[in-house]
PDB file of C-alpha atoms in Angstrom:
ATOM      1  CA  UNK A   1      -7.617  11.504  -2.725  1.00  0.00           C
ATOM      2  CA  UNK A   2      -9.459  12.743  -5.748  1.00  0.00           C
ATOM      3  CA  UNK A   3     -11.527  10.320  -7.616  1.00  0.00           C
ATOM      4  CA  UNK A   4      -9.593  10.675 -10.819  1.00  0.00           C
ATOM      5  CA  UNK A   5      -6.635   9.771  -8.529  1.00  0.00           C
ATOM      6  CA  UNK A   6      -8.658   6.707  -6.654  1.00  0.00           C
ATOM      7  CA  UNK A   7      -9.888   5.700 -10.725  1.00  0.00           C
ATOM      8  CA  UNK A   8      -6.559   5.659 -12.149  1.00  0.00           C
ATOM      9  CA  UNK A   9      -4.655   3.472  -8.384  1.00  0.00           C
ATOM     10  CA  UNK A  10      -7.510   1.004  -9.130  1.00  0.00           C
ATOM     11  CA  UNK A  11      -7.021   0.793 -12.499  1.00  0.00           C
ATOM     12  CA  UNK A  12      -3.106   0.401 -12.661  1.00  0.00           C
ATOM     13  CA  UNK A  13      -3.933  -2.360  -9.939  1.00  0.00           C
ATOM     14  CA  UNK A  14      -6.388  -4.540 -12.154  1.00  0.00           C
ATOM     15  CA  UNK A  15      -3.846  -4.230 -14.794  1.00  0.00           C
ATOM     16  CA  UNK A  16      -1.160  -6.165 -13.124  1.00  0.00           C
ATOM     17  CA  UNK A  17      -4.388  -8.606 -11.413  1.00  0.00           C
ATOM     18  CA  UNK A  18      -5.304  -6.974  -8.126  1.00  0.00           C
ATOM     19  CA  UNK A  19      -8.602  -6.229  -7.429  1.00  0.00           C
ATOM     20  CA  UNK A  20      -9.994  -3.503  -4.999  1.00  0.00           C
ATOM     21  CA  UNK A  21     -12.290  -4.791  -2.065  1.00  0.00           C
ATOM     22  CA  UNK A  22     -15.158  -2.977  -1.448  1.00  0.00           C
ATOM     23  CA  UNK A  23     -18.267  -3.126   1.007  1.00  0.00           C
ATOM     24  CA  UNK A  24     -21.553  -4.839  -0.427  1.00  0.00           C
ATOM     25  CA  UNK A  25     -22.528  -1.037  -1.038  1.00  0.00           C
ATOM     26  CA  UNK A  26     -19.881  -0.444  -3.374  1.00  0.00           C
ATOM     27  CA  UNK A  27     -17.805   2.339  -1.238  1.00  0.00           C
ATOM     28  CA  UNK A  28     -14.147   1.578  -0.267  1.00  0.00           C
ATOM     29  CA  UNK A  29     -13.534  -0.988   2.570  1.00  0.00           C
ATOM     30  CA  UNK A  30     -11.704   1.637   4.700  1.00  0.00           C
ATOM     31  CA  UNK A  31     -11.420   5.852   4.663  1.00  0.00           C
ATOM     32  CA  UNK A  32      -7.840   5.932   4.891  1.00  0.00           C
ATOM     33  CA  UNK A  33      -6.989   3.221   2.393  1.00  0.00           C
ATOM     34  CA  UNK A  34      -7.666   1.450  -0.760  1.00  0.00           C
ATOM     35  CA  UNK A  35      -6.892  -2.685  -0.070  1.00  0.00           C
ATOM     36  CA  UNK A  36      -5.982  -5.140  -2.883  1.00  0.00           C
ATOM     37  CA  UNK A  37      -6.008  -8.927  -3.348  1.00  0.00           C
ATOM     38  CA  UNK A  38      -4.965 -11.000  -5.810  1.00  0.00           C
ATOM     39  CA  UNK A  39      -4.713 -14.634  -6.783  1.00  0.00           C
ATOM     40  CA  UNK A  40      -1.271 -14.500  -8.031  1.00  0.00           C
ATOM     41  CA  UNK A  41       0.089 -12.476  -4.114  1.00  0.00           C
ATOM     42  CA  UNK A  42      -1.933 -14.561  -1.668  1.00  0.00           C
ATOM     43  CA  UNK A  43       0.584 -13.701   0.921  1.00  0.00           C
ATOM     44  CA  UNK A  44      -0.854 -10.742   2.067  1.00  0.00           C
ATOM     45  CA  UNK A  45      -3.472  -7.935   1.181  1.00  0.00           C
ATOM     46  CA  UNK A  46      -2.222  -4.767  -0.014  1.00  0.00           C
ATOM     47  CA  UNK A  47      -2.993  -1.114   1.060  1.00  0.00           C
ATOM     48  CA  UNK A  48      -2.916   2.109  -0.644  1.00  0.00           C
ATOM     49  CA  UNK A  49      -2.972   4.769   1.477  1.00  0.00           C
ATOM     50  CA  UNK A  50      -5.425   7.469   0.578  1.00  0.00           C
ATOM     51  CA  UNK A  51      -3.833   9.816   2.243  1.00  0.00           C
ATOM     52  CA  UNK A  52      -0.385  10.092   3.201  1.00  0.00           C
ATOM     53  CA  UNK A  53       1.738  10.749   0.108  1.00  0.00           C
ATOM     54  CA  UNK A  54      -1.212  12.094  -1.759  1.00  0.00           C
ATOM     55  CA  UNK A  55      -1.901  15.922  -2.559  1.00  0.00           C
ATOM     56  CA  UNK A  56      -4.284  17.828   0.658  1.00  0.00           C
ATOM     57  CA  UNK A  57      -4.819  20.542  -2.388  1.00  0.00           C
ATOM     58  CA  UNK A  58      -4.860  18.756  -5.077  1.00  0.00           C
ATOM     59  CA  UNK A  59      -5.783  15.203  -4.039  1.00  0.00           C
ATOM     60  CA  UNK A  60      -3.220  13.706  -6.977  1.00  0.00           C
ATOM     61  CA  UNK A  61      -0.053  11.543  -6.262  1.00  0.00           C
ATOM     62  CA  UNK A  62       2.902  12.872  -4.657  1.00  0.00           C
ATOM     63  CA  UNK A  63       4.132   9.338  -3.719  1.00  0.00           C
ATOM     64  CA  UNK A  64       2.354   6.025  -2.829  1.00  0.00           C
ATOM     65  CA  UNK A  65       2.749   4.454   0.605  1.00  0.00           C
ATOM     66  CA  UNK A  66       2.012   0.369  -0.150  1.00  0.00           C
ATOM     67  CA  UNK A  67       1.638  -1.658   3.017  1.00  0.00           C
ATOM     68  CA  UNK A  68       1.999  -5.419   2.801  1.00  0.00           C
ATOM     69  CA  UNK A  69       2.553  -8.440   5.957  1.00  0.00           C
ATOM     70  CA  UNK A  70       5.778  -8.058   7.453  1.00  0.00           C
ATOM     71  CA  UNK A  71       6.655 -11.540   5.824  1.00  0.00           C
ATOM     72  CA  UNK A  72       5.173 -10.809   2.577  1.00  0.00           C
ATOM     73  CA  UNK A  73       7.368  -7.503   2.017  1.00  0.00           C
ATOM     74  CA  UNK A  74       9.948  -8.479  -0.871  1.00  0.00           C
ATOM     75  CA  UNK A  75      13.215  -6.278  -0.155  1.00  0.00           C
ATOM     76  CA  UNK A  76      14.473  -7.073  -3.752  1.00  0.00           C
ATOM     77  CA  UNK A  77      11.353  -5.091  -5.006  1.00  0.00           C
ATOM     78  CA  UNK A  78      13.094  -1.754  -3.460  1.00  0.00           C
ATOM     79  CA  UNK A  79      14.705  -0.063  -6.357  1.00  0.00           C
ATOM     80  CA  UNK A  80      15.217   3.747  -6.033  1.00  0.00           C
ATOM     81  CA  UNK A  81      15.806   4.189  -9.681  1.00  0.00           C
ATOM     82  CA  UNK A  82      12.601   2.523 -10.599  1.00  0.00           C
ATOM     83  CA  UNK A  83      10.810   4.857  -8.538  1.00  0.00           C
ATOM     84  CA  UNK A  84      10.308   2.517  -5.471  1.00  0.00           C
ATOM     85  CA  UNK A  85      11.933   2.880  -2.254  1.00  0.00           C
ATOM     86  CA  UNK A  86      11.716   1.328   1.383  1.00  0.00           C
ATOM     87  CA  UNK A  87       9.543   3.499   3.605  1.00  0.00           C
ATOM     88  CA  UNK A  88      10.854   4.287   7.118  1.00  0.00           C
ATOM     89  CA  UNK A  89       8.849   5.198  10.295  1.00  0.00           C
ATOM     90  CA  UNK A  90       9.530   8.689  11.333  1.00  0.00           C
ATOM     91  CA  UNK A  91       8.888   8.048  14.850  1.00  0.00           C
ATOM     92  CA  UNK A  92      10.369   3.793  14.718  1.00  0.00           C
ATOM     93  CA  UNK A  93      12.962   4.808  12.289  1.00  0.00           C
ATOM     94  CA  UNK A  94      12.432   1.350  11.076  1.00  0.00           C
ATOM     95  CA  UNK A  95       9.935   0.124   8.336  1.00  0.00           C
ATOM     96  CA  UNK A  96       7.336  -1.027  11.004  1.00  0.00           C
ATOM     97  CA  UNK A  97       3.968   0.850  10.348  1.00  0.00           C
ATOM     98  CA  UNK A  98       1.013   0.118  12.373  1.00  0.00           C
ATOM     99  CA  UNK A  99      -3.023   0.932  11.395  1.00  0.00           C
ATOM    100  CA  UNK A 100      -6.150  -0.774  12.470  1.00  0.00           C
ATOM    101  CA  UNK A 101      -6.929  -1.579   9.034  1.00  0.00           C
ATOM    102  CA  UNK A 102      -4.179  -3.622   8.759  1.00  0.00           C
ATOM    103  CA  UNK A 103      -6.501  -6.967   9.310  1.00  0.00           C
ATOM    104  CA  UNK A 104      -5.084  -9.959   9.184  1.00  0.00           C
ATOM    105  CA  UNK A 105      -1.571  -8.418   9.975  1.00  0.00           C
ATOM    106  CA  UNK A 106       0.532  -9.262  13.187  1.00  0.00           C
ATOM    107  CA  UNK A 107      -0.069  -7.832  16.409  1.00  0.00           C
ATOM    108  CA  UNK A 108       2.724  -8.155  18.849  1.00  0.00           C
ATOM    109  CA  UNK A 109       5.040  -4.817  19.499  1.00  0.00           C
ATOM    110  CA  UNK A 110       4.857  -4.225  22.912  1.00  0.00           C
ATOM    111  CA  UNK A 111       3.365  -0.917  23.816  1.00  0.00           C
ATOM    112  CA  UNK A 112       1.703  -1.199  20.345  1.00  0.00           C
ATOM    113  CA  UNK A 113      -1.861  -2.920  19.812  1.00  0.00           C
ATOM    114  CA  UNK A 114      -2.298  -1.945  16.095  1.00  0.00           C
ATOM    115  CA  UNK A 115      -1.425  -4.555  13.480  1.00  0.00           C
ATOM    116  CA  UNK A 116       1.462  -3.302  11.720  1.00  0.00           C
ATOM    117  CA  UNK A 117       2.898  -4.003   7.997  1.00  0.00           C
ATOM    118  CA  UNK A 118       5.823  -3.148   6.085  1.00  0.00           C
ATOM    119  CA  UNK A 119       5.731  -0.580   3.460  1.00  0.00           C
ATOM    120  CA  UNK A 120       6.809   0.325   0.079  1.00  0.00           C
ATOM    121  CA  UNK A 121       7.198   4.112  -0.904  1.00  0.00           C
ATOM    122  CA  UNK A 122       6.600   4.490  -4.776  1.00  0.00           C
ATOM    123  CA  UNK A 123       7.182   7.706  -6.539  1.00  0.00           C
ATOM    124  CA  UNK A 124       3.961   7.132  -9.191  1.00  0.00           C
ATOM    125  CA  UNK A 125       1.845   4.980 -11.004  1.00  0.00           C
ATOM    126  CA  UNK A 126       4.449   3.225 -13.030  1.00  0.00           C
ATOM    127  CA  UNK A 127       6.422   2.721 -10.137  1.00  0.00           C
ATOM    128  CA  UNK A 128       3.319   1.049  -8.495  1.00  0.00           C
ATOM    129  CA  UNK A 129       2.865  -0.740 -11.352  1.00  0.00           C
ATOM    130  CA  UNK A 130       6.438  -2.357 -11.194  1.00  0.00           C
ATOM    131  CA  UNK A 131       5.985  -2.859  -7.670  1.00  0.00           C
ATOM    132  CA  UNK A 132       2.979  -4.909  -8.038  1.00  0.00           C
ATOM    133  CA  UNK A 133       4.281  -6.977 -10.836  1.00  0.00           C
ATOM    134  CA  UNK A 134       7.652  -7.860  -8.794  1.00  0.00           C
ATOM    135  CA  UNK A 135       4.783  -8.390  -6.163  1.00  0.00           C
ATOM    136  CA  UNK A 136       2.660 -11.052  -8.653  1.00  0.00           C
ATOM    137  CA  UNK A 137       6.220 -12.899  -9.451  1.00  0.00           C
ATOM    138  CA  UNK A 138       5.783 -10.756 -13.084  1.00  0.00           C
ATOM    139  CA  UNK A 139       8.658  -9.573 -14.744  1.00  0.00           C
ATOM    140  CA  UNK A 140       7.713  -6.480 -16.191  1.00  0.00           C
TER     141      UNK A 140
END
């Protein structure tokens, strides 16, 4: 992910009132994703991925994979037409995705002893934008 690319995520995030956790040094928490909180979604942290959906050339946005709990995923959020779809496990074929830096997230699939969340796949910024209004209980 380019820093331009990281800038403007972050930024489109504090807009709708998530804020990017970072170590007491000031880098990201995690090197494979950018994770959000926010007073107004205390349900469940969010991850950007940093790097699946996003540009090995370029480092820009080809699409946005958003990871949120299992419980906390909203299924009336997924709106193709607004640029936000459900994303499905290539190998599950379900929308069960599993990553150690899911903290916090359930354990619990046998075979499996990652935490695993349930993702959002959005086309751009706007679209993530839109996603984490719905997300915040915003209309917007």
């Amino acid at each position: 992910m380019s820093s331009p690319t990281r800038q403007s995520i972050i930024e489109t995030a504090k807009s709708k009132g998530f804020f990017v956790k970072l170590k007491p040094d000031g880098t990201d928490l995690y090197d494979k994703n950018l994770v959000f909180t926010s007073g107004a979604f205390s349900a469940s942290p969010v991850y950007v991925s940093k790097e699946t959906g996003i540009s090995s050339v370029s480092g820009e946005i080809n699409y946005l994979k958003v990871a949120v709990k299992p419980d906390a995923f909203v299924a009336s959020l997924v709106n193709p037409a607004r640029g936000i779809e459900e994303s499905i496990n290539r190998q599950s074929k379900t929308n069960r995705h599993h990553s150690s830096n899911y903290v916090g997230f359930p354990c619990g699939i046998p075979g499996k002893h990652e935490p695993y969340g349930k993702c959002y796949e959005v086309q751009d910024l706007n679209a993530f934008s839109i996603l984490l209004a719905g997300l915040a209980g915003s209309t917007s």
